[in-house]
Tab-separated table of C-alpha atoms and ligand atoms in Angstrom:
chain	number	residue	atom	x	y	z
G	1198	MET	CA	24.127	18.352	-20.579
G	1199	LYS	CA	24.678	17.287	-16.920
G	1200	ARG	CA	22.480	14.711	-15.360
G	1201	ASN	CA	20.155	13.912	-12.457
G	1202	ALA	CA	23.168	12.846	-10.757
G	1203	ASN	CA	20.597	12.032	-7.040
G	1204	TYR	CA	20.229	9.242	-9.030
G	1205	ASP	CA	23.884	7.644	-8.349
G	1206	ASN	CA	22.696	7.976	-3.862
G	1207	LEU	CA	19.625	5.488	-4.893
G	1208	GLU	CA	20.568	2.061	-3.037
G	1209	GLN	CA	20.487	-0.733	-5.384
G	1210	SER	CA	17.880	-3.308	-5.380
G	1211	TYR	CA	19.234	-6.898	-5.628
G	1212	LEU	CA	15.274	-8.185	-2.923
G	1213	PHE	CA	13.286	-9.557	-5.216
G	1214	SER	CA	15.878	-9.927	-7.935
G	1215	THR	CA	17.881	-12.587	-5.285
G	1216	ILE	CA	14.698	-14.085	-4.387
G	1217	ALA	CA	13.796	-15.695	-7.759
G	1218	LYS	CA	17.554	-16.670	-7.516
G	1219	LYS	CA	17.664	-18.829	-4.399
G	1220	VAL	CA	14.354	-20.033	-5.452
G	1221	ASN	CA	15.169	-21.024	-8.802
G	1222	GLU	CA	18.538	-22.663	-7.021
G	1223	PHE	CA	15.869	-24.767	-4.518
G	1224	ALA	CA	14.129	-25.925	-7.950
G	1225	GLN	CA	16.215	-27.218	-9.687
G	1226	ASN	CA	18.512	-29.320	-7.182
G	1227	ASN	CA	14.606	-30.499	-6.140
G	1228	PRO	CA	12.607	-31.165	-8.950
G	1229	ASP	CA	10.261	-33.408	-6.112
G	1230	LYS	CA	9.981	-30.585	-3.461
G	1231	LYS	CA	6.605	-29.091	-4.198
G	1232	ILE	CA	7.015	-24.873	-2.994
G	1233	ILE	CA	5.142	-22.460	-0.793
G	1234	ARG	CA	5.105	-19.468	-2.436
G	1235	LEU	CA	4.311	-16.716	0.736
G	1236	GLY	CA	6.277	-13.747	-0.509
G	1237	ILE	CA	3.468	-12.864	-3.304
G	1238	GLY	CA	3.083	-8.616	-3.016
G	1239	ASP	CA	0.475	-9.583	-6.440
G	1240	VAL	CA	-3.170	-9.924	-5.901
G	1241	THR	CA	-4.608	-13.474	-7.502
G	1242	LYS	CA	-8.114	-12.703	-7.699
G	1243	PRO	CA	-9.613	-11.280	-11.072
G	1244	LEU	CA	-11.446	-8.487	-11.170
G	1245	CYS	CA	-15.178	-9.417	-10.070
G	1246	PRO	CA	-18.333	-9.731	-12.203
G	1247	ALA	CA	-19.915	-5.890	-11.723
G	1248	VAL	CA	-15.754	-4.413	-12.742
G	1249	ILE	CA	-15.685	-7.249	-15.683
G	1250	ASN	CA	-19.449	-6.095	-16.941
G	1251	ALA	CA	-18.879	-2.470	-17.006
G	1252	MET	CA	-16.685	-1.906	-18.418
G	1253	HIS	CA	-18.241	-4.529	-21.453
G	1254	LYS	CA	-20.000	-1.937	-21.971
G	1255	ALA	CA	-17.518	0.284	-21.805
G	1256	VAL	CA	-15.999	-0.728	-24.737
G	1257	ASP	CA	-19.030	-0.913	-25.895
G	1258	GLU	CA	-19.522	2.444	-25.954
G	1259	MET	CA	-16.065	3.465	-27.493
G	1260	SER	CA	-16.835	2.215	-30.854
G	1261	VAL	CA	-19.970	3.963	-31.248
G	1262	GLN	CA	-19.710	7.495	-32.775
G	1263	GLU	CA	-22.618	9.073	-30.791
G	1264	THR	CA	-20.846	7.678	-27.367
G	1265	PHE	CA	-17.456	7.498	-28.111
G	1266	ARG	CA	-15.093	9.783	-25.559
G	1267	GLY	CA	-11.400	11.222	-26.446
G	1268	TYR	CA	-9.875	12.961	-23.848
G	1269	GLY	CA	-11.567	12.735	-20.562
G	1270	PRO	CA	-11.080	15.471	-17.696
G	1271	GLU	CA	-7.730	14.863	-16.185
G	1272	GLN	CA	-8.910	14.954	-12.272
G	1273	GLY	CA	-11.711	12.214	-13.443
G	1274	TYR	CA	-14.749	11.828	-14.506
G	1275	ASP	CA	-17.044	13.596	-11.750
G	1276	PHE	CA	-19.497	10.096	-12.198
G	1277	LEU	CA	-16.997	8.464	-10.322
G	1278	ARG	CA	-14.793	11.372	-7.833
G	1279	THR	CA	-19.117	11.436	-7.123
G	1280	ALA	CA	-18.533	7.931	-6.770
G	1281	VAL	CA	-15.341	8.211	-4.577
G	1282	GLN	CA	-16.958	11.063	-2.878
G	1283	ASN	CA	-19.932	9.028	-1.623
G	1284	TYR	CA	-17.788	5.935	-0.119
G	1285	TYR	CA	-15.857	8.298	2.023
G	1286	LYS	CA	-19.049	9.082	2.945
G	1287	ASN	CA	-19.068	5.204	5.066
G	1288	TYR	CA	-16.550	7.643	7.356
G	1289	ASN	CA	-18.768	10.492	7.492
G	1290	VAL	CA	-15.678	12.161	5.432
G	1291	ASP	CA	-17.484	15.156	3.905
G	1292	LEU	CA	-14.614	16.093	0.085
G	1293	GLU	CA	-16.039	18.892	-1.978
G	1294	LEU	CA	-15.583	16.419	-5.831
G	1295	ASP	CA	-12.628	19.297	-6.154
G	1296	GLU	CA	-10.563	18.294	-3.604
G	1297	ILE	CA	-10.879	14.236	-5.320
G	1298	PHE	CA	-8.268	13.569	-8.511
G	1299	ILE	CA	-8.580	10.902	-10.080
G	1300	SER	CA	-5.118	8.428	-10.344
G	1301	ASP	CA	-3.679	5.384	-12.725
G	1302	GLY	CA	-2.087	4.509	-9.463
G	1303	ALA	CA	-1.101	5.470	-5.495
G	1304	LYS	CA	2.819	4.994	-6.791
G	1305	SER	CA	2.269	7.389	-9.706
G	1306	ASP	CA	1.159	9.346	-7.540
G	1307	LEU	CA	2.681	8.999	-3.930
G	1308	GLY	CA	6.196	9.785	-6.284
G	1309	ASN	CA	4.576	12.685	-8.770
G	1310	ILE	CA	2.450	14.940	-5.464
G	1311	LEU	CA	6.795	15.628	-4.810
G	1312	ASP	CA	6.686	17.939	-7.517
G	1313	LEU	CA	4.600	19.755	-5.110
G	1314	PHE	CA	7.312	19.960	-2.260
G	1315	ASP	CA	10.546	22.472	-2.615
G	1316	ASN	CA	13.479	19.822	-2.365
G	1317	ASP	CA	13.981	21.585	0.588
G	1318	ASN	CA	12.483	20.036	2.559
G	1319	THR	CA	12.579	17.467	4.782
G	1320	VAL	CA	11.195	14.343	4.995
G	1321	LEU	CA	10.618	11.227	7.798
G	1322	VAL	CA	10.123	7.930	6.935
G	1323	PRO	CA	9.664	5.367	8.943
G	1324	ASN	CA	11.601	2.409	7.964
G	1325	PRO	CA	11.129	-0.575	6.810
G	1326	VAL	CA	9.444	1.385	4.192
G	1327	TYR	CA	8.032	0.920	1.329
G	1328	PRO	CA	10.688	1.547	-0.966
G	1329	VAL	CA	8.837	4.297	-3.340
G	1330	TYR	CA	8.440	7.341	-0.626
G	1331	VAL	CA	12.307	7.358	0.435
G	1332	ASP	CA	13.398	6.615	-3.341
G	1333	THR	CA	11.334	9.359	-4.706
G	1334	ASN	CA	13.282	12.116	-2.538
G	1335	LEU	CA	15.745	10.985	-2.935
G	1336	MET	CA	16.303	11.251	-6.243
G	1337	ALA	CA	14.990	15.044	-5.775
G	1338	GLY	CA	17.815	15.345	-3.432
G	1339	ARG	CA	16.234	15.722	-0.230
G	1340	ASN	CA	17.282	15.293	3.361
G	1341	VAL	CA	15.195	11.540	4.235
G	1342	LYS	CA	15.074	10.573	8.293
G	1343	PHE	CA	14.261	7.854	9.313
G	1344	ILE	CA	11.564	7.140	12.298
G	1345	ASP	CA	12.457	3.421	13.685
G	1346	ALA	CA	9.754	1.692	13.957
G	1347	ASN	CA	10.303	-1.456	15.821
G	1348	GLU	CA	9.455	-4.414	18.413
G	1349	GLU	CA	8.315	-1.748	21.276
G	1350	ASN	CA	6.230	0.197	19.672
G	1351	GLU	CA	5.205	-2.635	17.463
G	1352	PHE	CA	5.858	-0.681	14.297
G	1353	LEU	CA	3.794	1.409	14.896
G	1354	PRO	CA	6.238	4.482	14.491
G	1355	LEU	CA	4.749	8.117	15.969
G	1356	PRO	CA	7.309	10.979	15.239
G	1357	ASP	CA	8.229	13.063	18.285
G	1358	ASN	CA	8.735	16.477	18.955
G	1359	SER	CA	12.524	16.515	18.709
G	1360	VAL	CA	12.631	15.891	15.451
G	1361	LYS	CA	12.029	17.804	12.434
G	1362	ALA	CA	10.035	16.565	9.522
G	1363	ASP	CA	8.752	19.157	7.056
G	1364	LEU	CA	6.673	16.131	4.623
G	1365	ILE	CA	5.861	12.763	6.423
G	1366	TYR	CA	4.932	9.995	4.675
G	1367	ILE	CA	2.711	6.654	6.769
G	1368	CYS	CA	0.968	3.927	5.412
G	1369	SER	CA	-1.386	2.171	7.363
G	1370	PRO	CA	-2.298	-0.624	7.187
G	1371	ASN	CA	1.251	-1.326	6.150
G	1372	ASN	CA	3.090	-2.619	3.905
G	1373	PRO	CA	5.600	-4.489	4.455
G	1374	THR	CA	4.492	-4.664	8.459
G	1375	GLY	CA	0.952	-5.645	8.419
G	1376	ALA	CA	0.513	-2.987	10.903
G	1377	ALA	CA	-2.085	-0.245	11.449
G	1378	TYR	CA	-2.428	2.910	13.410
G	1379	ASN	CA	-5.747	3.072	15.945
G	1380	ARG	CA	-7.979	5.870	16.002
G	1381	LYS	CA	-5.108	8.275	18.968
G	1382	GLN	CA	-2.443	7.520	17.226
G	1383	LEU	CA	-3.158	8.902	14.397
G	1384	ALA	CA	-4.742	12.071	16.418
G	1385	GLU	CA	-0.949	13.153	18.083
G	1386	LEU	CA	0.321	12.563	14.488
G	1387	VAL	CA	-2.153	15.096	13.446
G	1388	LYS	CA	-1.248	16.948	15.923
G	1389	TYR	CA	2.979	16.893	15.516
G	1390	ALA	CA	1.723	17.369	11.868
G	1391	LEU	CA	0.094	20.588	13.036
G	1392	ASN	CA	2.136	21.869	15.389
G	1393	ASN	CA	5.325	21.646	12.926
G	1394	ASN	CA	3.339	22.749	9.347
G	1395	ALA	CA	3.748	19.257	8.017
G	1396	ILE	CA	1.372	17.251	6.022
G	1397	ILE	CA	1.401	14.008	5.728
G	1398	LEU	CA	1.898	11.850	3.297
G	1399	TYR	CA	-1.239	9.230	4.086
G	1400	ASP	CA	-1.110	6.062	2.188
G	1401	ALA	CA	-4.340	4.094	2.577
G	1402	ALA	CA	-3.946	2.309	-0.121
G	1403	TYR	CA	-4.556	-1.856	2.529
G	1404	GLU	CA	-7.840	0.416	4.417
G	1405	ALA	CA	-10.279	-2.171	2.645
G	1406	PHE	CA	-8.386	-4.917	4.856
G	1407	ILE	CA	-9.226	-2.167	8.039
G	1408	GLU	CA	-11.748	-4.723	9.875
G	1409	ASP	CA	-12.000	-2.206	13.575
G	1410	ASN	CA	-14.033	0.991	13.963
G	1411	ASP	CA	-10.656	2.089	15.806
G	1412	ILE	CA	-8.550	1.965	13.141
G	1413	PRO	CA	-9.926	4.666	10.647
G	1414	HIS	CA	-9.740	4.124	7.241
G	1415	SER	CA	-8.874	6.953	6.334
G	1416	ILE	CA	-6.528	10.372	7.844
G	1417	PHE	CA	-9.417	12.997	7.232
G	1418	GLU	CA	-11.014	10.689	10.008
G	1419	ILE	CA	-8.715	12.572	13.046
G	1420	ASP	CA	-10.177	16.367	13.777
G	1421	GLY	CA	-7.911	19.438	11.781
G	1422	ALA	CA	-6.028	16.522	9.443
G	1423	ARG	CA	-7.370	18.324	6.291
G	1424	ASN	CA	-4.778	21.478	7.794
G	1425	CYS	CA	-2.209	19.400	7.476
G	1426	ALA	CA	-3.048	15.840	5.420
G	1427	ILE	CA	-3.118	14.648	1.016
G	1428	GLU	CA	-4.138	10.640	1.033
G	1429	PHE	CA	-2.978	8.131	-1.784
G	1430	CYS	CA	-5.489	5.345	-1.715
G	1431	SER	CA	-6.045	2.696	-4.947
G	1432	LEU	CA	-8.667	0.050	-6.398
G	1433	SER	CA	-5.097	-2.482	-6.363
G	1434	LYS	CA	-5.158	-3.941	-3.344
G	1435	THR	CA	-9.600	-3.555	-3.160
G	1436	ALA	CA	-10.158	-4.535	-5.810
G	1437	GLY	CA	-7.698	-6.241	-8.338
G	1438	PHE	CA	-7.138	-2.671	-10.205
G	1439	THR	CA	-2.843	-4.206	-9.908
G	1440	GLY	CA	-2.966	-4.275	-13.737
G	1441	THR	CA	-5.967	-2.136	-14.516
G	1442	ARG	CA	-4.741	0.621	-12.528
G	1443	CYS	CA	-7.344	2.802	-11.029
G	1444	GLY	CA	-6.781	5.084	-7.724
G	1445	TYR	CA	-7.389	8.663	-6.221
G	1446	THR	CA	-5.857	11.380	-4.278
G	1447	ILE	CA	-7.202	13.729	-1.788
G	1448	VAL	CA	-6.300	17.036	-1.542
G	1449	PRO	CA	-7.969	19.432	0.919
G	1450	ASN	CA	-9.722	22.958	0.016
G	1451	ALA	CA	-8.224	23.733	3.136
G	1452	LEU	CA	-4.410	23.156	2.400
G	1453	GLY	CA	-4.160	26.257	0.641
G	1454	LYS	CA	-2.626	26.455	-2.997
G	1455	LEU	CA	-2.144	22.848	-2.406
G	1456	ASN	CA	-4.989	21.560	-3.747
G	1457	LYS	CA	-5.147	24.090	-7.155
G	1458	MET	CA	-1.222	23.686	-7.553
G	1459	TRP	CA	-2.247	20.191	-7.379
G	1460	VAL	CA	-4.416	20.415	-10.674
G	1461	ARG	CA	-2.020	22.604	-12.401
G	1462	ARG	CA	0.584	19.157	-11.999
G	1463	GLN	CA	-2.155	17.005	-12.981
G	1464	THR	CA	-3.932	19.579	-16.269
G	1465	THR	CA	0.309	19.021	-17.160
G	1466	LYS	CA	1.809	16.020	-16.966
G	1467	PHE	CA	-1.018	13.832	-16.798
G	1468	ASN	CA	-4.365	13.136	-19.118
G	1469	GLY	CA	-6.003	11.420	-16.957
G	1470	VAL	CA	-8.075	7.698	-16.861
G	1471	PRO	CA	-8.762	5.078	-19.113
G	1472	TYR	CA	-12.774	6.268	-19.986
G	1473	ILE	CA	-13.108	1.859	-20.010
G	1474	VAL	CA	-11.268	2.097	-16.474
G	1475	GLN	CA	-12.749	4.865	-14.724
G	1476	ARG	CA	-15.774	2.981	-15.338
G	1477	GLY	CA	-14.209	-0.361	-13.664
G	1478	ALA	CA	-13.713	1.290	-10.540
G	1479	GLU	CA	-16.553	3.617	-10.861
G	1480	ALA	CA	-18.484	0.069	-11.095
G	1481	VAL	CA	-16.393	-0.841	-7.515
G	1482	PHE	CA	-18.673	1.157	-5.473
G	1483	THR	CA	-21.913	0.534	-5.955
G	1484	LYS	CA	-23.288	-2.595	-4.013
G	1485	GLU	CA	-22.968	-5.252	-5.719
G	1486	GLY	CA	-19.557	-4.543	-6.854
G	1487	MET	CA	-18.812	-3.671	-3.038
G	1488	LYS	CA	-20.368	-6.989	-2.371
G	1489	GLU	CA	-18.413	-8.971	-4.841
G	1490	ILE	CA	-14.301	-7.091	-3.353
G	1491	ARG	CA	-15.943	-8.272	0.344
G	1492	VAL	CA	-15.878	-11.957	-1.448
G	1493	ASN	CA	-12.194	-11.744	-2.951
G	1494	ILE	CA	-10.270	-9.451	0.184
G	1495	ASP	CA	-12.353	-11.684	2.776
G	1496	TYR	CA	-10.873	-14.843	1.098
G	1497	TYR	CA	-6.977	-13.353	1.821
G	1498	LYS	CA	-8.127	-12.168	5.204
G	1499	LYS	CA	-8.839	-15.710	5.408
G	1500	ASN	CA	-5.556	-16.762	4.847
G	1501	ALA	CA	-3.547	-14.311	6.844
G	1502	LYS	CA	-6.044	-15.440	10.069
G	1503	ILE	CA	-4.799	-18.852	9.303
G	1504	ILE	CA	-1.144	-17.393	9.100
G	1505	SER	CA	-1.282	-15.684	11.763
G	1506	ASP	CA	-3.140	-18.068	14.311
G	1507	THR	CA	-0.420	-20.555	13.442
G	1508	LEU	CA	2.829	-18.154	14.546
G	1509	LYS	CA	0.187	-17.233	17.986
G	1510	GLU	CA	0.627	-21.303	17.754
G	1511	CYS	CA	4.004	-20.750	17.845
G	1512	GLY	CA	4.914	-18.678	19.572
G	1513	ILE	CA	7.030	-16.648	16.641
G	1514	TRP	CA	6.256	-12.612	17.418
G	1515	HIS	CA	4.257	-11.337	14.322
G	1516	VAL	CA	2.516	-8.319	13.441
G	1517	GLY	CA	0.300	-7.394	10.654
G	1518	GLY	CA	-2.859	-10.432	9.480
G	1519	LYS	CA	-5.323	-9.103	11.150
G	1520	HIS	CA	-6.276	-5.161	8.843
G	1521	SER	CA	-3.845	-6.338	6.040
G	1522	PRO	CA	-3.084	-8.749	4.244
G	1523	TYR	CA	0.561	-8.607	4.978
G	1524	ILE	CA	2.397	-10.575	7.991
G	1525	TRP	CA	5.871	-9.225	9.870
G	1526	LEU	CA	7.262	-12.309	11.278
G	1527	LYS	CA	10.293	-12.245	14.116
G	1528	CYS	CA	12.662	-15.022	12.891
G	1529	PRO	CA	12.840	-17.392	14.913
G	1530	ASN	CA	15.630	-18.489	17.320
G	1531	ASN	CA	17.238	-14.530	16.523
G	1532	MET	CA	17.851	-15.748	12.960
G	1533	LYS	CA	19.040	-13.010	11.148
G	1534	SER	CA	15.465	-12.540	7.930
G	1535	TRP	CA	18.086	-13.901	4.430
G	1536	GLU	CA	19.366	-16.896	6.785
G	1537	PHE	CA	15.332	-17.603	8.035
G	1538	PHE	CA	14.575	-16.871	4.145
G	1539	ASP	CA	17.422	-20.327	3.467
G	1540	TYR	CA	16.086	-22.719	6.331
G	1541	LEU	CA	12.510	-21.766	5.228
G	1542	LEU	CA	13.620	-22.534	1.488
G	1543	LYS	CA	15.677	-25.488	2.462
G	1544	ASN	CA	13.388	-27.039	5.820
G	1545	ALA	CA	10.278	-26.314	4.917
G	1546	GLN	CA	9.917	-25.356	0.676
G	1547	VAL	CA	8.417	-21.697	2.098
G	1548	VAL	CA	9.135	-18.512	0.626
G	1549	GLY	CA	8.442	-14.935	2.362
G	1550	THR	CA	10.654	-12.341	1.777
G	1551	PRO	CA	13.040	-10.883	3.873
G	1552	GLY	CA	12.772	-7.789	6.174
G	1553	ALA	CA	15.854	-6.556	5.707
G	1554	GLY	CA	14.939	-5.437	2.667
G	1555	PHE	CA	12.549	-2.494	3.737
G	1556	GLY	CA	15.180	-1.140	5.200
G	1557	ARG	CA	17.657	-1.491	8.299
G	1558	ASN	CA	15.121	-2.096	10.734
G	1559	GLY	CA	14.029	-4.965	9.024
G	1560	GLU	CA	17.235	-7.030	9.725
G	1561	GLY	CA	15.253	-10.053	11.610
G	1562	PHE	CA	12.194	-10.392	10.658
G	1563	PHE	CA	9.643	-11.638	8.016
G	1564	ARG	CA	7.213	-11.128	5.850
G	1565	LEU	CA	4.644	-13.279	4.373
G	1566	THR	CA	1.620	-12.447	2.902
G	1567	SER	CA	-2.071	-13.510	2.351
G	1568	PHE	CA	-1.905	-13.556	-1.485
G	1569	GLY	CA	-1.530	-17.328	-2.483
G	1570	SER	CA	-4.864	-20.135	-2.303
G	1571	TYR	CA	-5.968	-21.394	0.934
G	1572	GLU	CA	-5.015	-24.702	0.371
G	1573	ASN	CA	-1.245	-23.567	-0.559
G	1574	THR	CA	-1.396	-21.568	2.921
G	1575	LEU	CA	-2.942	-24.484	5.081
G	1576	GLU	CA	0.170	-26.732	4.024
G	1577	ALA	CA	2.556	-24.453	4.522
G	1578	MET	CA	1.136	-23.268	7.790
G	1579	GLU	CA	1.503	-26.963	8.316
G	1580	ARG	CA	4.864	-27.066	7.270
G	1581	PHE	CA	5.121	-24.571	9.905
G	1582	LYS	CA	3.721	-25.897	13.239
G	1583	GLN	CA	6.183	-29.557	11.813
G	1584	LEU	CA	9.616	-26.963	11.996
G	1585	PHE	CA	8.886	-24.593	15.029
H	692	PLP	N1	0.999	2.262	-1.652
H	692	PLP	C1	1.560	1.175	-1.185
H	692	PLP	C2	1.712	0.942	0.345
H	692	PLP	C3	1.687	-0.065	-1.370
H	692	PLP	O1	2.686	-1.404	-0.910
H	692	PLP	C4	2.191	-0.781	-2.724
H	692	PLP	C5	1.923	-0.839	-3.659
H	692	PLP	O2	2.415	-2.504	-3.596
H	692	PLP	C6	1.195	0.944	-3.663
H	692	PLP	C7	1.017	2.564	-3.088
H	692	PLP	C8	0.816	0.726	-4.783
H	692	PLP	O3	0.031	0.704	-5.210
H	692	PLP	P1	-0.886	1.093	-6.926
H	692	PLP	O4	-1.187	-0.273	-7.061
H	692	PLP	O5	-2.009	2.045	-6.776
H	692	PLP	O6	0.148	1.942	-7.739
């Protein structure tokens, strides 16, 4: 037996365990203080009624001989693929059904897609970054290069032609920074990919938070993207499916063999998303479902605006908070990320996530999220105003 020694190259992440330890310690020593958590990376609002009703109905179908379902199609039921196809029409993107693959969430497919690519490819990843892109490639022994996201490019880096990459990860709106690429920037990215015969792995998990026309919801809104991009999306943040698990991946036919390879990969290694969950997901795309999920997204976005407006008032540099549940701020007084974490916990009892945990370029920055309650967000921001 030879184990995969590439796992030795993974950095241990102590980010969330260290945060939990520090917060617990503080809570024990200061039982009278109310701690407000603005570091939550998970949704907090329940599934909407349209989804719940559809899932209840599907559960009942499973109990009846005539409507019981066993294994479903690995790529997803046509009723859900059609719902996704229609959703993309809102953004003037026409997809064939066989380009749409229903997944159990974006994270799995972001990792699984790598089965289609040789280990000898060079991968380009923005830094700071959602750690999954880096770790999945390191596990396979691929060469990972970083492009610097920083204050100068407002955390929206683009590869330049001096860099040669075969696979490029882009997440927009971004986790952890909340920054979102506009049409012109994405057109540049597509041009680079076409010139370099590269594939863009486009993570659109937060597209539902976009509010301006100039920020594309899908990379396929950009001319030429079908020839160089695969898109990953998820109902996790769109509709509160983090625990329910459903997403979709678009592999265009224009990518040649990759579409059929993905069919082969999925039919070999995946047995599909539960029928009950897919019925719930279908309900998200109905008129009623869309209206109901909007209420929750607007709730989070209102929190994000309160945070962003407060930071502006305090003169604290930040990005995000508009098309995203995340706000990425520069630590005041040139504090380092962990220094600011400790300072904020001690002086305002507000918890966020140190940017340094998302990569080298995150040092000196800090992530706040809007998934908390309105009241707590408001109170946390009052405390910010007192401090800064
Ligand atoms: N992509 C990004 C950028 C994320 O932040 C997350 C979750 O936090 C995911 C993908 C994973 O989403 P899912 O729940 O669909 O696996």
